[in-house]
């Protein structure tokens, strides 16, 4: 009972210490509100109002139809330019796409020849350029087929694809980006807050006071894990209900309470990682460098940015030994696909196991550093 009481009062001290740190509070508010809104409404990863120009050297019915085929919201209305201005306008980044339709294009198409249309792409806008080039090709080919067949009916292809989009019928990137933003911020802040709590105690000289009190390293470490986990869990809950569901009106397929249970398990792991890093680092700059070495691989390779199935087979095996992979797996399964506990319990168990291992390592390292400090 005494141990639980010590953990409780140490935890409340940690919460008060966090609330008195304006920088960390501001980071928490930004990460779970404005950052999520910005990510959900960001159109940099899709073609949206792309600037396009047409250098029409044919001035035919077909070339005019092609110029008027680019419509919002994917493209801005096409602007007509002279062919001699193409290089200059690309250098000035006025347009992402510039299409050069050569002379006698319609005549060559009707004669059965294969004329070339030049599509110039400003690839400094890499995401829009890559996806948009495919859109441009499809739009141009559709207009050419309509002209050749003299009607709106396009000849049927040899194979018809029936595409069914599950869990996100309109393929809205905001549905994906908002949830993944919360997942990434949980991962980031759990490590930072737990590590910063230890570094702050050391820099303010209060760590020596804690070590001289009748407190065990397990109690001190548990209080920091529970306090920071509580703060992040509250922020996550508010963000899911108020920001994602409320402001952004993004539907959540599964159970938020079930997801929050998984979040608390993962916070046990991530906070333990933060404590471990804080026992290695001697200052906040060193903690920041260690954080980047740990956080970036976890974020990029755990399946949050790209499907883990697209990674090499050996890397997939390696990432199964990282808790963030299982966290992303059950988070996507619950929030995107409405999975229940019967489907995600193996990931829950894996996260709990990794958390226990890293908490034991953090406590062992904390004991070692404490013994040196007291000695």
Short mmCIF file of C-alpha atoms in Angstrom, two decimals:
data_model
loop_
_atom_site.label_atom_id
_atom_site.label_comp_id
_atom_site.label_asym_id
_atom_site.label_seq_id
_atom_site.Cartn_x
_atom_site.Cartn_y
_atom_site.Cartn_z
CA UNK A 1 0.00 0.00 0.00
CA UNK A 2 2.82 2.38 0.86
CA UNK A 3 4.37 1.80 -2.58
CA UNK A 4 1.10 2.67 -4.34
CA UNK A 5 0.77 5.81 -2.23
CA UNK A 6 4.31 6.86 -3.14
CA UNK A 7 3.66 6.27 -6.83
CA UNK A 8 0.42 8.26 -6.65
CA UNK A 9 1.96 11.33 -5.00
CA UNK A 10 5.02 11.21 -7.23
CA UNK A 11 2.68 10.96 -10.24
CA UNK A 12 0.66 14.01 -9.19
CA UNK A 13 3.95 15.90 -8.77
CA UNK A 14 4.89 14.93 -12.33
CA UNK A 15 1.54 16.16 -13.65
CA UNK A 16 1.90 19.49 -11.83
CA UNK A 17 5.45 19.81 -13.12
CA UNK A 18 4.24 19.18 -16.67
CA UNK A 19 1.42 21.73 -16.38
CA UNK A 20 3.87 24.36 -15.15
CA UNK A 21 6.10 23.87 -18.21
CA UNK A 22 4.58 26.19 -20.82
CA UNK A 23 6.70 24.81 -23.65
CA UNK A 24 5.62 21.21 -23.16
CA UNK A 25 1.98 22.20 -22.66
CA UNK A 26 2.05 24.24 -25.87
CA UNK A 27 3.67 21.32 -27.71
CA UNK A 28 0.96 18.96 -26.43
CA UNK A 29 -1.88 21.30 -27.46
CA UNK A 30 -0.38 21.90 -30.90
CA UNK A 31 0.35 18.22 -31.53
CA UNK A 32 -3.18 17.02 -30.80
CA UNK A 33 -5.16 19.89 -32.33
CA UNK A 34 -3.71 22.24 -34.93
CA UNK A 35 -1.20 19.69 -36.16
CA UNK A 36 -3.94 17.09 -36.73
CA UNK A 37 -6.15 19.59 -38.55
CA UNK A 38 -3.25 20.68 -40.74
CA UNK A 39 -2.36 17.10 -41.65
CA UNK A 40 -5.96 16.17 -42.42
CA UNK A 41 -6.49 19.18 -44.67
CA UNK A 42 -3.11 19.02 -46.34
CA UNK A 43 -3.48 18.46 -50.08
CA UNK A 44 0.23 18.16 -50.86
CA UNK A 45 -0.07 14.40 -51.30
CA UNK A 46 -2.82 14.56 -53.91
CA UNK A 47 -3.51 16.50 -57.09
CA UNK A 48 -5.48 19.56 -56.02
CA UNK A 49 -5.77 22.79 -58.00
CA UNK A 50 -2.61 21.98 -59.94
CA UNK A 51 -1.55 24.82 -62.25
CA UNK A 52 -1.56 23.69 -65.89
CA UNK A 53 -0.86 25.45 -69.19
CA UNK A 54 -1.39 24.47 -72.85
CA UNK A 55 0.87 25.43 -75.73
CA UNK A 56 -1.58 24.80 -78.58
CA UNK A 57 0.31 24.77 -81.88
CA UNK A 58 -2.50 22.92 -83.68
CA UNK A 59 -5.52 25.18 -82.99
CA UNK A 60 -7.89 22.39 -83.91
CA UNK A 61 -11.14 21.09 -82.49
CA UNK A 62 -9.31 18.21 -80.82
CA UNK A 63 -6.65 20.41 -79.23
CA UNK A 64 -9.32 22.76 -77.83
CA UNK A 65 -11.25 19.81 -76.39
CA UNK A 66 -8.07 18.59 -74.73
CA UNK A 67 -7.43 22.02 -73.25
CA UNK A 68 -10.93 22.20 -71.74
CA UNK A 69 -10.77 18.67 -70.29
CA UNK A 70 -8.77 19.70 -67.20
CA UNK A 71 -11.28 20.59 -64.52
CA UNK A 72 -11.35 21.47 -60.80
CA UNK A 73 -10.71 20.33 -58.15
CA UNK A 74 -7.77 18.43 -59.61
CA UNK A 75 -6.59 21.18 -61.95
CA UNK A 76 -7.01 24.91 -62.29
CA UNK A 77 -8.46 26.07 -65.65
CA UNK A 78 -5.77 25.55 -68.30
CA UNK A 79 -3.97 28.70 -69.42
CA UNK A 80 -2.95 29.15 -73.05
CA UNK A 81 0.71 30.07 -73.60
CA UNK A 82 3.15 30.26 -76.49
CA UNK A 83 5.47 27.33 -77.14
CA UNK A 84 8.53 29.58 -76.87
CA UNK A 85 7.63 30.42 -73.26
CA UNK A 86 7.57 26.84 -71.96
CA UNK A 87 11.12 26.70 -70.58
CA UNK A 88 10.90 30.17 -69.04
CA UNK A 89 7.60 29.47 -67.27
CA UNK A 90 8.89 26.15 -65.95
CA UNK A 91 11.98 27.90 -64.59
CA UNK A 92 9.74 30.43 -62.86
CA UNK A 93 7.58 27.61 -61.38
CA UNK A 94 4.41 29.22 -62.73
CA UNK A 95 2.89 25.88 -63.72
CA UNK A 96 3.26 22.30 -62.53
CA UNK A 97 2.22 20.89 -65.93
CA UNK A 98 2.70 22.37 -69.39
CA UNK A 99 1.33 20.46 -72.38
CA UNK A 100 2.70 21.13 -75.85
CA UNK A 101 0.32 20.04 -78.61
CA UNK A 102 2.28 19.95 -81.92
CA UNK A 103 1.09 21.34 -85.29
CA UNK A 104 -1.20 19.12 -87.40
CA UNK A 105 -1.96 16.97 -84.36
CA UNK A 106 -5.63 16.37 -85.20
CA UNK A 107 -4.83 15.59 -88.85
CA UNK A 108 -2.21 13.02 -87.81
CA UNK A 109 -4.59 11.38 -85.33
CA UNK A 110 -7.34 11.08 -87.94
CA UNK A 111 -4.85 9.65 -90.44
CA UNK A 112 -3.98 6.84 -88.04
CA UNK A 113 -0.53 8.13 -87.24
CA UNK A 114 0.90 8.25 -83.71
CA UNK A 115 1.79 11.89 -83.00
CA UNK A 116 3.45 12.80 -79.71
CA UNK A 117 2.12 15.28 -77.16
CA UNK A 118 4.83 16.68 -74.94
CA UNK A 119 3.95 16.89 -71.23
CA UNK A 120 6.42 19.00 -69.23
CA UNK A 121 6.26 18.44 -65.48
CA UNK A 122 7.80 20.49 -62.70
CA UNK A 123 8.95 17.60 -60.53
CA UNK A 124 10.04 19.84 -57.64
CA UNK A 125 6.42 19.31 -56.53
CA UNK A 126 7.24 15.62 -56.40
CA UNK A 127 4.00 14.16 -55.03
CA UNK A 128 1.67 16.17 -57.26
CA UNK A 129 3.94 15.66 -60.25
CA UNK A 130 4.06 11.89 -59.89
CA UNK A 131 0.33 11.38 -59.42
CA UNK A 132 -0.70 14.24 -61.70
CA UNK A 133 1.30 12.96 -64.68
CA UNK A 134 -0.87 9.85 -64.66
CA UNK A 135 -4.03 11.97 -64.48
CA UNK A 136 -2.86 14.08 -67.42
CA UNK A 137 -2.14 11.00 -69.53
CA UNK A 138 -5.56 9.47 -68.80
CA UNK A 139 -7.41 12.72 -69.58
CA UNK A 140 -5.59 13.25 -72.87
CA UNK A 141 -6.11 9.66 -74.01
CA UNK A 142 -9.82 9.81 -73.17
CA UNK A 143 -10.27 12.97 -75.28
CA UNK A 144 -8.37 11.43 -78.20
CA UNK A 145 -10.51 8.25 -78.06
CA UNK A 146 -13.70 10.31 -78.00
CA UNK A 147 -12.57 12.26 -81.05
CA UNK A 148 -11.57 9.17 -82.99
CA UNK A 149 -14.88 7.40 -82.29
CA UNK A 150 -16.84 10.63 -82.96
CA UNK A 151 -18.87 10.22 -79.82
CA UNK A 152 -18.89 9.94 -76.09
CA UNK A 153 -18.77 6.15 -76.10
CA UNK A 154 -15.26 4.85 -75.54
CA UNK A 155 -14.54 1.35 -76.89
CA UNK A 156 -14.66 -1.26 -74.18
CA UNK A 157 -11.34 -2.58 -72.94
CA UNK A 158 -10.50 -6.24 -73.17
CA UNK A 159 -10.56 -6.48 -69.36
CA UNK A 160 -12.91 -4.58 -67.06
CA UNK A 161 -11.71 -3.82 -63.56
CA UNK A 162 -14.24 -3.59 -60.75
CA UNK A 163 -12.63 -1.55 -57.98
CA UNK A 164 -14.17 -1.62 -54.52
CA UNK A 165 -12.77 0.77 -51.90
CA UNK A 166 -13.30 -0.56 -48.40
CA UNK A 167 -13.25 1.52 -45.19
CA UNK A 168 -12.63 4.79 -47.11
CA UNK A 169 -15.02 4.86 -50.10
CA UNK A 170 -13.87 8.21 -51.48
CA UNK A 171 -10.18 7.55 -50.80
CA UNK A 172 -10.07 10.79 -48.78
CA UNK A 173 -6.48 11.27 -47.56
CA UNK A 174 -7.70 13.26 -44.54
CA UNK A 175 -9.25 10.11 -43.06
CA UNK A 176 -5.87 8.44 -43.10
CA UNK A 177 -3.64 11.40 -42.23
CA UNK A 178 -5.62 12.55 -39.18
CA UNK A 179 -5.51 9.16 -37.45
CA UNK A 180 -1.88 8.54 -38.36
CA UNK A 181 -1.02 12.02 -37.08
CA UNK A 182 -2.43 11.10 -33.68
CA UNK A 183 -0.57 7.77 -33.69
CA UNK A 184 2.75 9.43 -34.58
CA UNK A 185 2.26 12.15 -31.96
CA UNK A 186 1.54 9.57 -29.27
CA UNK A 187 4.78 7.84 -30.15
CA UNK A 188 6.76 11.08 -30.22
CA UNK A 189 5.41 12.72 -27.08
CA UNK A 190 5.52 9.59 -24.92
CA UNK A 191 9.27 9.30 -25.46
CA UNK A 192 9.95 13.03 -25.20
CA UNK A 193 7.86 13.70 -22.07
CA UNK A 194 9.21 10.75 -20.11
CA UNK A 195 12.80 11.54 -21.05
CA UNK A 196 12.36 15.26 -20.43
CA UNK A 197 10.93 14.56 -16.97
CA UNK A 198 14.14 12.82 -15.91
CA UNK A 199 16.42 15.40 -17.53
CA UNK A 200 14.42 18.22 -15.93
CA UNK A 201 14.78 16.63 -12.48
CA UNK A 202 18.52 16.30 -13.03
CA UNK A 203 18.99 19.87 -14.29
CA UNK A 204 16.92 21.37 -11.46
CA UNK A 205 18.73 19.33 -8.84
CA UNK A 206 15.54 17.66 -7.58
CA UNK A 207 16.70 14.19 -8.65
CA UNK A 208 19.20 14.15 -5.76
CA UNK A 209 16.35 14.96 -3.38
CA UNK A 210 14.30 12.04 -4.71
CA UNK A 211 17.22 9.66 -4.33
CA UNK A 212 17.74 10.61 -0.70
CA UNK A 213 14.08 9.97 0.11
CA UNK A 214 12.76 6.48 1.05
CA UNK A 215 11.74 5.83 -2.54
CA UNK A 216 12.79 2.96 -4.76
CA UNK A 217 13.85 3.42 -8.42
CA UNK A 218 10.80 1.35 -9.43
CA UNK A 219 8.48 3.80 -7.69
CA UNK A 220 10.14 6.83 -9.30
CA UNK A 221 10.10 5.25 -12.76
CA UNK A 222 6.51 4.01 -12.39
CA UNK A 223 5.31 7.47 -11.35
CA UNK A 224 6.88 9.08 -14.40
CA UNK A 225 5.45 6.45 -16.76
CA UNK A 226 1.94 6.67 -15.27
CA UNK A 227 1.87 10.47 -15.10
CA UNK A 228 3.02 11.02 -18.66
CA UNK A 229 0.80 8.21 -19.89
CA UNK A 230 -2.19 9.84 -18.17
CA UNK A 231 -1.51 13.23 -19.77
CA UNK A 232 -1.11 11.78 -23.28
CA UNK A 233 -4.17 9.53 -22.89
CA UNK A 234 -6.33 12.53 -21.97
CA UNK A 235 -4.97 14.52 -24.91
CA UNK A 236 -5.58 11.58 -27.27
CA UNK A 237 -9.17 11.18 -26.08
CA UNK A 238 -9.94 14.87 -26.55
CA UNK A 239 -8.28 14.86 -29.97
CA UNK A 240 -10.26 11.85 -31.24
CA UNK A 241 -13.63 13.11 -30.04
CA UNK A 242 -13.30 16.89 -30.42
CA UNK A 243 -10.89 17.29 -33.33
CA UNK A 244 -11.25 14.19 -35.52
CA UNK A 245 -14.93 13.46 -34.98
CA UNK A 246 -16.06 16.99 -34.17
CA UNK A 247 -14.15 19.59 -36.18
CA UNK A 248 -13.02 17.38 -39.07
CA UNK A 249 -16.18 15.21 -39.14
CA UNK A 250 -14.10 12.11 -39.90
CA UNK A 251 -15.88 8.85 -39.03
CA UNK A 252 -14.14 6.34 -36.78
CA UNK A 253 -15.18 2.79 -37.56
CA UNK A 254 -14.18 1.06 -34.34
CA UNK A 255 -14.29 1.43 -30.58
CA UNK A 256 -12.40 4.44 -29.23
CA UNK A 257 -12.31 2.99 -25.66
CA UNK A 258 -10.70 -0.20 -27.02
CA UNK A 259 -8.15 1.89 -28.88
CA UNK A 260 -7.41 3.91 -25.74
CA UNK A 261 -6.76 0.68 -23.83
CA UNK A 262 -4.17 -0.18 -26.47
CA UNK A 263 -2.75 3.34 -26.26
CA UNK A 264 -2.18 2.96 -22.52
CA UNK A 265 -0.34 -0.31 -23.14
CA UNK A 266 1.83 1.33 -25.78
CA UNK A 267 2.50 4.35 -23.56
CA UNK A 268 3.91 1.91 -21.01
CA UNK A 269 6.46 0.86 -23.66
CA UNK A 270 7.20 4.30 -25.15
CA UNK A 271 7.57 5.99 -21.76
CA UNK A 272 9.98 3.25 -20.70
CA UNK A 273 12.02 3.95 -23.85
CA UNK A 274 12.07 7.64 -22.94
CA UNK A 275 13.27 6.84 -19.40
CA UNK A 276 15.98 4.58 -20.76
CA UNK A 277 17.23 7.26 -23.16
CA UNK A 278 17.19 9.83 -20.37
CA UNK A 279 19.51 7.65 -18.27
CA UNK A 280 21.96 7.59 -21.18
CA UNK A 281 21.73 11.28 -22.14
CA UNK A 282 23.22 13.95 -19.91
CA UNK A 283 21.28 16.92 -21.28
CA UNK A 284 18.22 17.80 -23.34
CA UNK A 285 20.23 18.25 -26.58
CA UNK A 286 21.69 14.77 -26.17
CA UNK A 287 18.22 13.39 -25.48
CA UNK A 288 16.98 15.06 -28.65
CA UNK A 289 19.69 13.42 -30.73
CA UNK A 290 19.03 9.99 -29.22
CA UNK A 291 15.30 10.53 -29.76
CA UNK A 292 15.81 11.12 -33.49
CA UNK A 293 17.85 7.94 -33.80
CA UNK A 294 15.06 5.92 -32.17
CA UNK A 295 11.90 7.69 -33.32
CA UNK A 296 12.58 8.09 -37.04
CA UNK A 297 13.09 4.36 -37.81
CA UNK A 298 10.09 3.49 -35.66
CA UNK A 299 7.88 5.98 -37.49
CA UNK A 300 9.07 5.22 -41.02
CA UNK A 301 9.26 1.42 -40.84
CA UNK A 302 6.40 0.42 -38.56
CA UNK A 303 3.69 0.65 -41.24
CA UNK A 304 2.37 4.12 -40.49
CA UNK A 305 3.69 5.88 -43.58
CA UNK A 306 3.82 2.96 -46.01
CA UNK A 307 2.46 -0.60 -45.68
CA UNK A 308 4.90 -2.87 -43.94
CA UNK A 309 4.17 -5.49 -46.63
CA UNK A 310 6.05 -3.32 -49.15
CA UNK A 311 9.29 -3.61 -47.17
CA UNK A 312 11.92 -6.32 -47.83
CA UNK A 313 11.09 -9.66 -46.23
CA UNK A 314 14.03 -9.53 -43.81
CA UNK A 315 13.04 -6.03 -42.65
CA UNK A 316 9.47 -7.17 -42.06
CA UNK A 317 10.80 -9.86 -39.74
CA UNK A 318 12.99 -7.35 -37.90
CA UNK A 319 10.12 -4.87 -37.45
CA UNK A 320 7.96 -7.53 -35.84
CA UNK A 321 10.37 -7.17 -32.92
CA UNK A 322 9.45 -3.47 -32.49
CA UNK A 323 6.39 -2.50 -30.45
CA UNK A 324 5.46 0.42 -32.73
CA UNK A 325 4.70 -2.05 -35.55
CA UNK A 326 2.09 -3.79 -33.41
CA UNK A 327 0.76 -0.44 -32.17
CA UNK A 328 0.18 0.82 -35.71
CA UNK A 329 -1.33 -2.55 -36.65
CA UNK A 330 -4.01 -2.60 -33.95
CA UNK A 331 -4.64 1.16 -34.21
CA UNK A 332 -5.42 0.91 -37.93
CA UNK A 333 -7.45 -2.27 -37.40
CA UNK A 334 -9.62 -0.67 -34.70
CA UNK A 335 -10.03 2.89 -36.00
CA UNK A 336 -10.16 2.17 -39.74
CA UNK A 337 -11.69 -1.29 -39.99
CA UNK A 338 -13.71 -1.57 -36.79
CA UNK A 339 -11.85 -4.60 -35.46
CA UNK A 340 -12.74 -5.98 -32.05
CA UNK A 341 -10.57 -7.31 -29.25
CA UNK A 342 -10.75 -10.85 -30.63
CA UNK A 343 -8.72 -9.71 -33.66
CA UNK A 344 -6.21 -7.37 -32.04
CA UNK A 345 -5.36 -9.18 -28.81
CA UNK A 346 -2.10 -10.66 -30.23
CA UNK A 347 -0.84 -7.11 -30.93
CA UNK A 348 -1.95 -6.01 -27.46
CA UNK A 349 -0.03 -8.89 -25.94
CA UNK A 350 3.09 -8.12 -28.00
CA UNK A 351 3.04 -4.44 -26.98
CA UNK A 352 2.61 -5.39 -23.30
CA UNK A 353 5.55 -7.79 -23.55
CA UNK A 354 7.84 -5.23 -25.17
CA UNK A 355 6.76 -2.69 -22.57
CA UNK A 356 7.65 -5.00 -19.70
CA UNK A 357 11.09 -5.67 -21.19
CA UNK A 358 11.94 -2.00 -21.75
CA UNK A 359 10.54 -0.97 -18.37
CA UNK A 360 12.83 -3.53 -16.73
CA UNK A 361 15.78 -2.17 -18.74
CA UNK A 362 14.86 1.41 -17.80
CA UNK A 363 14.63 0.55 -14.10
CA UNK A 364 17.93 -1.36 -14.25
CA UNK A 365 19.64 1.57 -15.92
CA UNK A 366 17.96 4.00 -13.52
CA UNK A 367 19.22 2.01 -10.52
CA UNK A 368 22.72 2.03 -11.96
CA UNK A 369 22.73 5.79 -12.57
CA UNK A 370 21.17 6.41 -9.16
CA UNK A 371 23.84 4.34 -7.41
CA UNK A 372 26.55 6.39 -9.13
CA UNK A 373 24.84 9.67 -8.22
CA UNK A 374 24.40 8.70 -4.56
CA UNK A 375 27.93 7.36 -4.36
#
